[in-house]
Amino acid sequence: MRLPHEWRMPELNAFASSVAVVVSSCDAFFDAWRPFVFFFRKYWGDCPFPVFLIVNQLEVRSRVVQPIPVGPDRGWASNMMTALESIPQPYLIYFQEDYFLNGPVNNGLLAQDLAYALEHDAASFCFYARSHLEPDFQPLNERFGVVPRDSDGRTRLQVTLWKKEALRATLRPGESAWNMEARASERTRDLLALSYSQRDDRPIPYLMSAIVRGLWTPQALSLCEEAGVEIKPRFRSAHSDAAWHRHVRRGVDRVTLALALARQRPHVIDLDGTPGGRNSWA
């Protein structure tokens, strides 16, 4: 039997020394950093965890995120492997720079989920359900369950709690994020992987994704416009339904990105500037 004081649900602060937030990024997506920080601060201002932003060589100043410079870009997995060496916490909540929060984080629900994952030594816990549940998915409650051992969705790169050592063991040098999702499930067959079973009632609501194949999505642009967040510098084009438009825009954007990076390198990026206000973007 449990004593009455043991019936209380854990608070999120109880995990402050065990969990960190890591935001996967690289300098080519630095135009998304300021909107990310704005929405993170707006909807999770009381986050008790350190928040690490992976960067290459650009300098960043922020009270919200701590940059981890990993040097010249060597691909998603290699950058992540280098960054993990600088993170002391044994568990990570994985984000990407274009996962903009769009609602308040439910700290109580998240604390319950973290408690279950840590108590049961889960290797990963994805907070974003697949569009369709697999036949062998094993529900544990009305919110989440166990991902099947033979599933090809054991390593989805949505907002996910990862045991750091499990993530490290799953990574392969030079592998892209897309290849990780496609190939790495087999590497986790013998590990416990949890996932939400529905997309409602998630503890961390967010837009997935603000940038698709290098172009801003209409949803992201609308979200920023409604919040008064200025995307600056604006070198990335908007997504188009026409394939030839997307092709042309990506070609132009490769040139404008190179110019934007060259202009930005001598300057520190202040990620905490007010929306639409002055900051240290070049």
PDB file of C-alpha atoms in Angstrom:
ATOM      1  CA  MET A   1       0.000   0.000   0.000  1.00  0.00           C
ATOM      2  CA  ARG A   2       1.030   3.580  -0.681  1.00  0.00           C
ATOM      3  CA  LEU A   3       0.962   6.290   1.923  1.00  0.00           C
ATOM      4  CA  PRO A   4      -1.299   9.311   1.238  1.00  0.00           C
ATOM      5  CA  HIS A   5       1.652  11.562   0.390  1.00  0.00           C
ATOM      6  CA  GLU A   6       2.656   9.112  -2.352  1.00  0.00           C
ATOM      7  CA  TRP A   7      -0.679   9.461  -4.164  1.00  0.00           C
ATOM      8  CA  ARG A   8       0.162  12.904  -5.488  1.00  0.00           C
ATOM      9  CA  MET A   9       1.102  13.225  -9.122  1.00  0.00           C
ATOM     10  CA  PRO A  10       4.698  14.311  -9.824  1.00  0.00           C
ATOM     11  CA  GLU A  11       5.417  17.909 -10.740  1.00  0.00           C
ATOM     12  CA  LEU A  12       7.464  18.755 -13.804  1.00  0.00           C
ATOM     13  CA  ASN A  13      10.132  20.420 -11.664  1.00  0.00           C
ATOM     14  CA  ALA A  14      10.918  16.996 -10.225  1.00  0.00           C
ATOM     15  CA  PHE A  15      12.583  16.108 -13.542  1.00  0.00           C
ATOM     16  CA  ALA A  16      14.624  19.311 -13.878  1.00  0.00           C
ATOM     17  CA  SER A  17      17.952  17.590 -13.239  1.00  0.00           C
ATOM     18  CA  SER A  18      17.213  14.613 -15.500  1.00  0.00           C
ATOM     19  CA  VAL A  19      15.710  16.137 -18.652  1.00  0.00           C
ATOM     20  CA  ALA A  20      16.868  18.746 -21.168  1.00  0.00           C
ATOM     21  CA  VAL A  21      15.246  20.123 -24.303  1.00  0.00           C
ATOM     22  CA  VAL A  22      17.433  19.871 -27.403  1.00  0.00           C
ATOM     23  CA  VAL A  23      16.502  21.804 -30.540  1.00  0.00           C
ATOM     24  CA  SER A  24      18.032  20.225 -33.615  1.00  0.00           C
ATOM     25  CA  SER A  25      19.096  22.832 -36.157  1.00  0.00           C
ATOM     26  CA  CYS A  26      21.917  24.170 -38.273  1.00  0.00           C
ATOM     27  CA  ASP A  27      22.909  27.616 -39.490  1.00  0.00           C
ATOM     28  CA  ALA A  28      20.994  27.166 -42.760  1.00  0.00           C
ATOM     29  CA  PHE A  29      17.760  27.490 -40.755  1.00  0.00           C
ATOM     30  CA  PHE A  30      18.729  30.467 -38.617  1.00  0.00           C
ATOM     31  CA  ASP A  31      15.709  32.411 -39.877  1.00  0.00           C
ATOM     32  CA  ALA A  32      13.506  30.035 -37.851  1.00  0.00           C
ATOM     33  CA  TRP A  33      15.333  30.507 -34.543  1.00  0.00           C
ATOM     34  CA  ARG A  34      13.705  33.741 -33.456  1.00  0.00           C
ATOM     35  CA  PRO A  35      10.118  32.608 -34.160  1.00  0.00           C
ATOM     36  CA  PHE A  36      10.886  29.326 -32.385  1.00  0.00           C
ATOM     37  CA  VAL A  37      12.117  31.132 -29.277  1.00  0.00           C
ATOM     38  CA  PHE A  38       9.165  33.537 -29.329  1.00  0.00           C
ATOM     39  CA  PHE A  39       6.544  30.778 -29.374  1.00  0.00           C
ATOM     40  CA  PHE A  40       8.494  28.656 -26.905  1.00  0.00           C
ATOM     41  CA  ARG A  41       8.627  31.542 -24.445  1.00  0.00           C
ATOM     42  CA  LYS A  42       4.969  32.394 -25.058  1.00  0.00           C
ATOM     43  CA  TYR A  43       3.579  28.910 -24.492  1.00  0.00           C
ATOM     44  CA  TRP A  44       6.175  27.334 -22.184  1.00  0.00           C
ATOM     45  CA  GLY A  45       7.631  30.238 -20.279  1.00  0.00           C
ATOM     46  CA  ASP A  46       7.809  28.139 -17.111  1.00  0.00           C
ATOM     47  CA  CYS A  47       9.761  25.288 -18.703  1.00  0.00           C
ATOM     48  CA  PRO A  48      11.998  23.954 -15.899  1.00  0.00           C
ATOM     49  CA  PHE A  49      14.478  22.304 -18.268  1.00  0.00           C
ATOM     50  CA  PRO A  50      17.577  23.755 -19.903  1.00  0.00           C
ATOM     51  CA  VAL A  51      16.969  24.353 -23.622  1.00  0.00           C
ATOM     52  CA  PHE A  52      19.880  23.690 -25.986  1.00  0.00           C
ATOM     53  CA  LEU A  53      19.967  24.916 -29.599  1.00  0.00           C
ATOM     54  CA  ILE A  54      22.333  23.154 -31.989  1.00  0.00           C
ATOM     55  CA  VAL A  55      24.138  25.657 -34.219  1.00  0.00           C
ATOM     56  CA  ASN A  56      27.147  25.449 -36.487  1.00  0.00           C
ATOM     57  CA  GLN A  57      29.179  28.642 -36.359  1.00  0.00           C
ATOM     58  CA  LEU A  58      26.745  31.540 -35.985  1.00  0.00           C
ATOM     59  CA  GLU A  59      26.847  33.287 -32.597  1.00  0.00           C
ATOM     60  CA  VAL A  60      23.646  33.446 -30.567  1.00  0.00           C
ATOM     61  CA  ARG A  61      22.574  35.403 -27.500  1.00  0.00           C
ATOM     62  CA  SER A  62      19.485  34.361 -25.537  1.00  0.00           C
ATOM     63  CA  ARG A  63      18.125  33.960 -22.028  1.00  0.00           C
ATOM     64  CA  VAL A  64      15.841  31.163 -23.252  1.00  0.00           C
ATOM     65  CA  VAL A  65      18.163  28.843 -25.175  1.00  0.00           C
ATOM     66  CA  GLN A  66      21.792  27.863 -24.775  1.00  0.00           C
ATOM     67  CA  PRO A  67      23.601  27.395 -28.088  1.00  0.00           C
ATOM     68  CA  ILE A  68      25.760  24.339 -28.692  1.00  0.00           C
ATOM     69  CA  PRO A  69      28.149  25.170 -31.551  1.00  0.00           C
ATOM     70  CA  VAL A  70      29.155  21.974 -33.343  1.00  0.00           C
ATOM     71  CA  GLY A  71      31.359  23.503 -36.041  1.00  0.00           C
ATOM     72  CA  PRO A  72      30.930  23.126 -39.813  1.00  0.00           C
ATOM     73  CA  ASP A  73      27.797  21.250 -40.811  1.00  0.00           C
ATOM     74  CA  ARG A  74      28.489  17.507 -41.149  1.00  0.00           C
ATOM     75  CA  GLY A  75      24.898  16.327 -41.428  1.00  0.00           C
ATOM     76  CA  TRP A  76      22.050  15.853 -38.987  1.00  0.00           C
ATOM     77  CA  ALA A  77      23.308  12.771 -37.154  1.00  0.00           C
ATOM     78  CA  SER A  78      26.937  13.902 -36.889  1.00  0.00           C
ATOM     79  CA  ASN A  79      25.849  17.285 -35.567  1.00  0.00           C
ATOM     80  CA  MET A  80      23.612  15.577 -33.003  1.00  0.00           C
ATOM     81  CA  MET A  81      26.366  13.202 -31.891  1.00  0.00           C
ATOM     82  CA  THR A  82      28.669  16.142 -31.248  1.00  0.00           C
ATOM     83  CA  ALA A  83      25.962  18.082 -29.412  1.00  0.00           C
ATOM     84  CA  LEU A  84      25.129  15.160 -27.106  1.00  0.00           C
ATOM     85  CA  GLU A  85      28.638  15.336 -25.688  1.00  0.00           C
ATOM     86  CA  SER A  86      27.782  18.764 -24.237  1.00  0.00           C
ATOM     87  CA  ILE A  87      24.464  17.783 -22.637  1.00  0.00           C
ATOM     88  CA  PRO A  88      24.787  16.283 -19.124  1.00  0.00           C
ATOM     89  CA  GLN A  89      21.140  15.270 -18.632  1.00  0.00           C
ATOM     90  CA  PRO A  90      20.345  11.563 -19.241  1.00  0.00           C
ATOM     91  CA  TYR A  91      17.028  12.312 -21.017  1.00  0.00           C
ATOM     92  CA  LEU A  92      16.203  14.704 -23.873  1.00  0.00           C
ATOM     93  CA  ILE A  93      13.016  16.148 -25.291  1.00  0.00           C
ATOM     94  CA  TYR A  94      13.754  16.434 -28.994  1.00  0.00           C
ATOM     95  CA  PHE A  95      12.544  19.458 -30.989  1.00  0.00           C
ATOM     96  CA  GLN A  96      13.431  20.885 -34.385  1.00  0.00           C
ATOM     97  CA  GLU A  97      13.765  24.587 -35.019  1.00  0.00           C
ATOM     98  CA  ASP A  98      10.592  24.675 -37.104  1.00  0.00           C
ATOM     99  CA  TYR A  99       8.403  22.999 -34.470  1.00  0.00           C
ATOM    100  CA  PHE A 100       6.626  26.144 -33.282  1.00  0.00           C
ATOM    101  CA  LEU A 101       4.536  25.748 -30.154  1.00  0.00           C
ATOM    102  CA  ASN A 102       0.954  26.841 -30.852  1.00  0.00           C
ATOM    103  CA  GLY A 103      -0.670  26.279 -27.475  1.00  0.00           C
ATOM    104  CA  PRO A 104       0.205  26.109 -23.766  1.00  0.00           C
ATOM    105  CA  VAL A 105       2.220  23.098 -22.658  1.00  0.00           C
ATOM    106  CA  ASN A 106       0.346  20.925 -20.164  1.00  0.00           C
ATOM    107  CA  ASN A 107       2.994  20.576 -17.470  1.00  0.00           C
ATOM    108  CA  GLY A 108       0.911  18.220 -15.353  1.00  0.00           C
ATOM    109  CA  LEU A 109       0.235  15.800 -18.185  1.00  0.00           C
ATOM    110  CA  LEU A 110       3.842  15.955 -19.338  1.00  0.00           C
ATOM    111  CA  ALA A 111       5.029  15.191 -15.798  1.00  0.00           C
ATOM    112  CA  GLN A 112       2.835  12.080 -15.722  1.00  0.00           C
ATOM    113  CA  ASP A 113       4.237  10.924 -19.063  1.00  0.00           C
ATOM    114  CA  LEU A 114       7.834  11.527 -18.009  1.00  0.00           C
ATOM    115  CA  ALA A 115       7.256   9.653 -14.767  1.00  0.00           C
ATOM    116  CA  TYR A 116       5.968   6.610 -16.645  1.00  0.00           C
ATOM    117  CA  ALA A 117       8.785   6.680 -19.202  1.00  0.00           C
ATOM    118  CA  LEU A 118      11.556   6.992 -16.627  1.00  0.00           C
ATOM    119  CA  GLU A 119      10.030   4.426 -14.277  1.00  0.00           C
ATOM    120  CA  HIS A 120       9.772   1.873 -17.080  1.00  0.00           C
ATOM    121  CA  ASP A 121      13.156   2.692 -18.656  1.00  0.00           C
ATOM    122  CA  ALA A 122      11.646   3.664 -22.012  1.00  0.00           C
ATOM    123  CA  ALA A 123      14.158   4.393 -24.749  1.00  0.00           C
ATOM    124  CA  SER A 124      11.797   6.870 -26.427  1.00  0.00           C
ATOM    125  CA  PHE A 125       8.340   8.372 -26.016  1.00  0.00           C
ATOM    126  CA  CYS A 126       6.891  10.161 -29.040  1.00  0.00           C
ATOM    127  CA  PHE A 127       4.292  12.795 -28.143  1.00  0.00           C
ATOM    128  CA  TYR A 128       2.841  12.852 -31.674  1.00  0.00           C
ATOM    129  CA  ALA A 129       0.687   9.945 -32.836  1.00  0.00           C
ATOM    130  CA  ARG A 130       0.899   8.410 -36.299  1.00  0.00           C
ATOM    131  CA  SER A 131      -2.002   9.101 -38.632  1.00  0.00           C
ATOM    132  CA  HIS A 132      -3.158   5.472 -38.233  1.00  0.00           C
ATOM    133  CA  LEU A 133      -2.521   3.092 -35.350  1.00  0.00           C
ATOM    134  CA  GLU A 134      -0.780  -0.133 -36.267  1.00  0.00           C
ATOM    135  CA  PRO A 135      -2.653  -3.385 -35.586  1.00  0.00           C
ATOM    136  CA  ASP A 136      -0.137  -4.552 -32.962  1.00  0.00           C
ATOM    137  CA  PHE A 137       0.003  -1.224 -31.106  1.00  0.00           C
ATOM    138  CA  GLN A 138      -0.420  -1.994 -27.402  1.00  0.00           C
ATOM    139  CA  PRO A 139      -2.450   0.700 -25.575  1.00  0.00           C
ATOM    140  CA  LEU A 140      -1.407   1.327 -21.998  1.00  0.00           C
ATOM    141  CA  ASN A 141      -4.128   3.897 -21.306  1.00  0.00           C
ATOM    142  CA  GLU A 142      -6.389   6.220 -23.262  1.00  0.00           C
ATOM    143  CA  ARG A 143      -3.432   8.401 -24.341  1.00  0.00           C
ATOM    144  CA  PHE A 144      -0.402   6.277 -25.184  1.00  0.00           C
ATOM    145  CA  GLY A 145       0.944   2.791 -25.620  1.00  0.00           C
ATOM    146  CA  VAL A 146       3.803   0.581 -26.774  1.00  0.00           C
ATOM    147  CA  VAL A 147       5.003   0.812 -30.388  1.00  0.00           C
ATOM    148  CA  PRO A 148       5.169  -2.662 -32.018  1.00  0.00           C
ATOM    149  CA  ARG A 149       8.584  -4.266 -32.173  1.00  0.00           C
ATOM    150  CA  ASP A 150       8.414  -4.635 -35.977  1.00  0.00           C
ATOM    151  CA  SER A 151       7.054  -1.120 -36.581  1.00  0.00           C
ATOM    152  CA  ASP A 152       8.795   1.157 -39.073  1.00  0.00           C
ATOM    153  CA  GLY A 153       7.816   4.144 -36.913  1.00  0.00           C
ATOM    154  CA  ARG A 154       9.933   3.544 -33.823  1.00  0.00           C
ATOM    155  CA  THR A 155      12.311   6.430 -34.532  1.00  0.00           C
ATOM    156  CA  ARG A 156      10.036   9.225 -35.744  1.00  0.00           C
ATOM    157  CA  LEU A 157      11.591  12.641 -35.249  1.00  0.00           C
ATOM    158  CA  GLN A 158       8.578  14.426 -33.830  1.00  0.00           C
ATOM    159  CA  VAL A 159       8.692  15.995 -30.373  1.00  0.00           C
ATOM    160  CA  THR A 160       9.943  12.958 -28.479  1.00  0.00           C
ATOM    161  CA  LEU A 161      11.471  12.089 -25.133  1.00  0.00           C
ATOM    162  CA  TRP A 162      14.685  10.142 -25.727  1.00  0.00           C
ATOM    163  CA  LYS A 163      16.959   8.360 -23.331  1.00  0.00           C
ATOM    164  CA  LYS A 164      20.217   9.996 -24.348  1.00  0.00           C
ATOM    165  CA  GLU A 165      22.244   6.807 -24.524  1.00  0.00           C
ATOM    166  CA  ALA A 166      19.560   5.114 -26.624  1.00  0.00           C
ATOM    167  CA  LEU A 167      19.540   8.008 -29.075  1.00  0.00           C
ATOM    168  CA  ARG A 168      23.329   8.046 -29.219  1.00  0.00           C
ATOM    169  CA  ALA A 169      23.420   4.312 -29.987  1.00  0.00           C
ATOM    170  CA  THR A 170      20.842   4.760 -32.748  1.00  0.00           C
ATOM    171  CA  LEU A 171      22.710   7.513 -34.595  1.00  0.00           C
ATOM    172  CA  ARG A 172      24.991   6.852 -37.556  1.00  0.00           C
ATOM    173  CA  PRO A 173      27.595   9.422 -38.699  1.00  0.00           C
ATOM    174  CA  GLY A 174      26.520  11.402 -41.753  1.00  0.00           C
ATOM    175  CA  GLU A 175      22.950  10.143 -41.701  1.00  0.00           C
ATOM    176  CA  SER A 176      20.194  12.644 -42.449  1.00  0.00           C
ATOM    177  CA  ALA A 177      17.092  13.070 -40.293  1.00  0.00           C
ATOM    178  CA  TRP A 178      14.983  11.519 -43.051  1.00  0.00           C
ATOM    179  CA  ASN A 179      17.260   8.481 -43.301  1.00  0.00           C
ATOM    180  CA  MET A 180      17.225   8.117 -39.539  1.00  0.00           C
ATOM    181  CA  GLU A 181      13.435   7.900 -39.562  1.00  0.00           C
ATOM    182  CA  ALA A 182      13.440   5.457 -42.481  1.00  0.00           C
ATOM    183  CA  ARG A 183      16.239   3.153 -41.360  1.00  0.00           C
ATOM    184  CA  ALA A 184      16.725   3.316 -37.616  1.00  0.00           C
ATOM    185  CA  SER A 185      13.628   1.505 -36.332  1.00  0.00           C
ATOM    186  CA  GLU A 186      15.433  -1.810 -36.758  1.00  0.00           C
ATOM    187  CA  ARG A 187      18.179  -0.556 -34.436  1.00  0.00           C
ATOM    188  CA  THR A 188      15.675  -0.154 -31.583  1.00  0.00           C
ATOM    189  CA  ARG A 189      13.789  -3.471 -31.863  1.00  0.00           C
ATOM    190  CA  ASP A 190      14.808  -4.603 -28.378  1.00  0.00           C
ATOM    191  CA  LEU A 191      14.093  -1.257 -26.685  1.00  0.00           C
ATOM    192  CA  LEU A 192      10.841   0.041 -25.224  1.00  0.00           C
ATOM    193  CA  ALA A 193       9.378   2.705 -27.521  1.00  0.00           C
ATOM    194  CA  LEU A 194       6.206   4.523 -26.461  1.00  0.00           C
ATOM    195  CA  SER A 195       3.960   6.762 -28.525  1.00  0.00           C
ATOM    196  CA  TYR A 196       0.761   8.708 -28.213  1.00  0.00           C
ATOM    197  CA  SER A 197      -2.196   6.936 -29.798  1.00  0.00           C
ATOM    198  CA  GLN A 198      -4.097  10.071 -30.815  1.00  0.00           C
ATOM    199  CA  ARG A 199      -3.255  13.624 -31.738  1.00  0.00           C
ATOM    200  CA  ASP A 200      -5.654  15.213 -29.291  1.00  0.00           C
ATOM    201  CA  ASP A 201      -4.824  15.915 -25.656  1.00  0.00           C
ATOM    202  CA  ARG A 202      -1.079  16.073 -26.295  1.00  0.00           C
ATOM    203  CA  PRO A 203       1.060  17.624 -23.548  1.00  0.00           C
ATOM    204  CA  ILE A 204       3.106  19.654 -26.065  1.00  0.00           C
ATOM    205  CA  PRO A 205       0.998  21.209 -28.870  1.00  0.00           C
ATOM    206  CA  TYR A 206       3.015  22.442 -31.826  1.00  0.00           C
ATOM    207  CA  LEU A 207       2.976  23.154 -35.542  1.00  0.00           C
ATOM    208  CA  MET A 208       4.584  20.349 -37.483  1.00  0.00           C
ATOM    209  CA  SER A 209       6.301  21.693 -39.525  1.00  0.00           C
ATOM    210  CA  ALA A 210       6.899  25.387 -40.198  1.00  0.00           C
ATOM    211  CA  ILE A 211       9.305  24.617 -43.041  1.00  0.00           C
ATOM    212  CA  VAL A 212       8.730  21.827 -45.568  1.00  0.00           C
ATOM    213  CA  ARG A 213      11.531  20.945 -47.972  1.00  0.00           C
ATOM    214  CA  GLY A 214      13.132  24.314 -47.446  1.00  0.00           C
ATOM    215  CA  LEU A 215      10.024  26.507 -47.880  1.00  0.00           C
ATOM    216  CA  TRP A 216       7.825  28.270 -45.325  1.00  0.00           C
ATOM    217  CA  THR A 217       4.410  26.688 -44.959  1.00  0.00           C
ATOM    218  CA  PRO A 218       1.293  28.892 -45.116  1.00  0.00           C
ATOM    219  CA  GLN A 219       0.393  27.747 -41.590  1.00  0.00           C
ATOM    220  CA  ALA A 220       3.712  28.993 -40.228  1.00  0.00           C
ATOM    221  CA  LEU A 221       3.453  32.335 -41.988  1.00  0.00           C
ATOM    222  CA  SER A 222      -0.096  32.807 -40.677  1.00  0.00           C
ATOM    223  CA  LEU A 223       0.967  31.873 -37.147  1.00  0.00           C
ATOM    224  CA  CYS A 224       3.800  34.403 -37.206  1.00  0.00           C
ATOM    225  CA  GLU A 225       1.663  37.119 -38.738  1.00  0.00           C
ATOM    226  CA  GLU A 226      -1.088  36.687 -36.151  1.00  0.00           C
ATOM    227  CA  ALA A 227       1.465  36.863 -33.319  1.00  0.00           C
ATOM    228  CA  GLY A 228       3.276  39.860 -34.805  1.00  0.00           C
ATOM    229  CA  VAL A 229       6.502  37.889 -35.253  1.00  0.00           C
ATOM    230  CA  GLU A 230       8.683  39.250 -38.026  1.00  0.00           C
ATOM    231  CA  ILE A 231      10.701  36.623 -39.895  1.00  0.00           C
ATOM    232  CA  LYS A 232      13.976  38.410 -40.390  1.00  0.00           C
ATOM    233  CA  PRO A 233      16.009  38.160 -42.493  1.00  0.00           C
ATOM    234  CA  ARG A 234      13.412  36.925 -44.948  1.00  0.00           C
ATOM    235  CA  PHE A 235      15.453  34.944 -47.469  1.00  0.00           C
ATOM    236  CA  ARG A 236      13.274  31.810 -47.584  1.00  0.00           C
ATOM    237  CA  SER A 237      10.328  31.593 -49.997  1.00  0.00           C
ATOM    238  CA  ALA A 238       6.816  30.406 -49.217  1.00  0.00           C
ATOM    239  CA  HIS A 239       5.600  26.961 -50.192  1.00  0.00           C
ATOM    240  CA  SER A 240       3.563  26.651 -53.380  1.00  0.00           C
ATOM    241  CA  ASP A 241       1.173  23.991 -54.601  1.00  0.00           C
ATOM    242  CA  ALA A 242       2.806  24.170 -58.036  1.00  0.00           C
ATOM    243  CA  ALA A 243       5.827  21.878 -58.334  1.00  0.00           C
ATOM    244  CA  TRP A 244       7.640  24.147 -60.768  1.00  0.00           C
ATOM    245  CA  HIS A 245       7.155  27.116 -58.430  1.00  0.00           C
ATOM    246  CA  ARG A 246       8.746  25.147 -55.592  1.00  0.00           C
ATOM    247  CA  HIS A 247      11.672  24.123 -57.802  1.00  0.00           C
ATOM    248  CA  VAL A 248      12.383  27.690 -58.901  1.00  0.00           C
ATOM    249  CA  ARG A 249      11.988  29.101 -55.404  1.00  0.00           C
ATOM    250  CA  ARG A 250      14.408  26.606 -53.888  1.00  0.00           C
ATOM    251  CA  GLY A 251      16.981  27.493 -56.530  1.00  0.00           C
ATOM    252  CA  VAL A 252      16.670  31.199 -55.768  1.00  0.00           C
ATOM    253  CA  ASP A 253      16.714  30.520 -52.023  1.00  0.00           C
ATOM    254  CA  ARG A 254      20.077  28.750 -52.235  1.00  0.00           C
ATOM    255  CA  VAL A 255      21.593  32.019 -53.445  1.00  0.00           C
ATOM    256  CA  THR A 256      19.761  34.220 -50.919  1.00  0.00           C
ATOM    257  CA  LEU A 257      20.713  31.856 -48.073  1.00  0.00           C
ATOM    258  CA  ALA A 258      24.401  32.123 -48.943  1.00  0.00           C
ATOM    259  CA  LEU A 259      24.138  35.907 -48.974  1.00  0.00           C
ATOM    260  CA  ALA A 260      22.201  35.975 -45.685  1.00  0.00           C
ATOM    261  CA  LEU A 261      24.755  33.762 -43.964  1.00  0.00           C
ATOM    262  CA  ALA A 262      27.624  35.918 -45.195  1.00  0.00           C
ATOM    263  CA  ARG A 263      25.923  39.029 -43.842  1.00  0.00           C
ATOM    264  CA  GLN A 264      25.085  37.417 -40.511  1.00  0.00           C
ATOM    265  CA  ARG A 265      28.421  35.811 -39.601  1.00  0.00           C
ATOM    266  CA  PRO A 266      30.051  38.993 -38.195  1.00  0.00           C
ATOM    267  CA  HIS A 267      27.031  39.665 -35.949  1.00  0.00           C
ATOM    268  CA  VAL A 268      25.603  38.071 -32.825  1.00  0.00           C
ATOM    269  CA  ILE A 269      21.972  36.980 -33.188  1.00  0.00           C
ATOM    270  CA  ASP A 270      19.781  38.217 -30.331  1.00  0.00           C
ATOM    271  CA  LEU A 271      16.945  35.703 -30.141  1.00  0.00           C
ATOM    272  CA  ASP A 272      15.074  37.512 -27.372  1.00  0.00           C
ATOM    273  CA  GLY A 273      14.137  40.672 -29.296  1.00  0.00           C
ATOM    274  CA  THR A 274      10.488  41.712 -29.269  1.00  0.00           C
ATOM    275  CA  PRO A 275       8.453  40.733 -32.355  1.00  0.00           C
ATOM    276  CA  GLY A 276       8.784  43.355 -35.015  1.00  0.00           C
ATOM    277  CA  GLY A 277      11.292  45.240 -32.902  1.00  0.00           C
ATOM    278  CA  ARG A 278      14.977  45.890 -33.318  1.00  0.00           C
ATOM    279  CA  ASN A 279      17.491  43.185 -32.603  1.00  0.00           C
ATOM    280  CA  SER A 280      20.878  42.009 -33.800  1.00  0.00           C
ATOM    281  CA  TRP A 281      19.934  40.381 -37.083  1.00  0.00           C
ATOM    282  CA  ALA A 282      22.183  41.546 -39.872  1.00  0.00           C
TER     283      ALA A 282
END
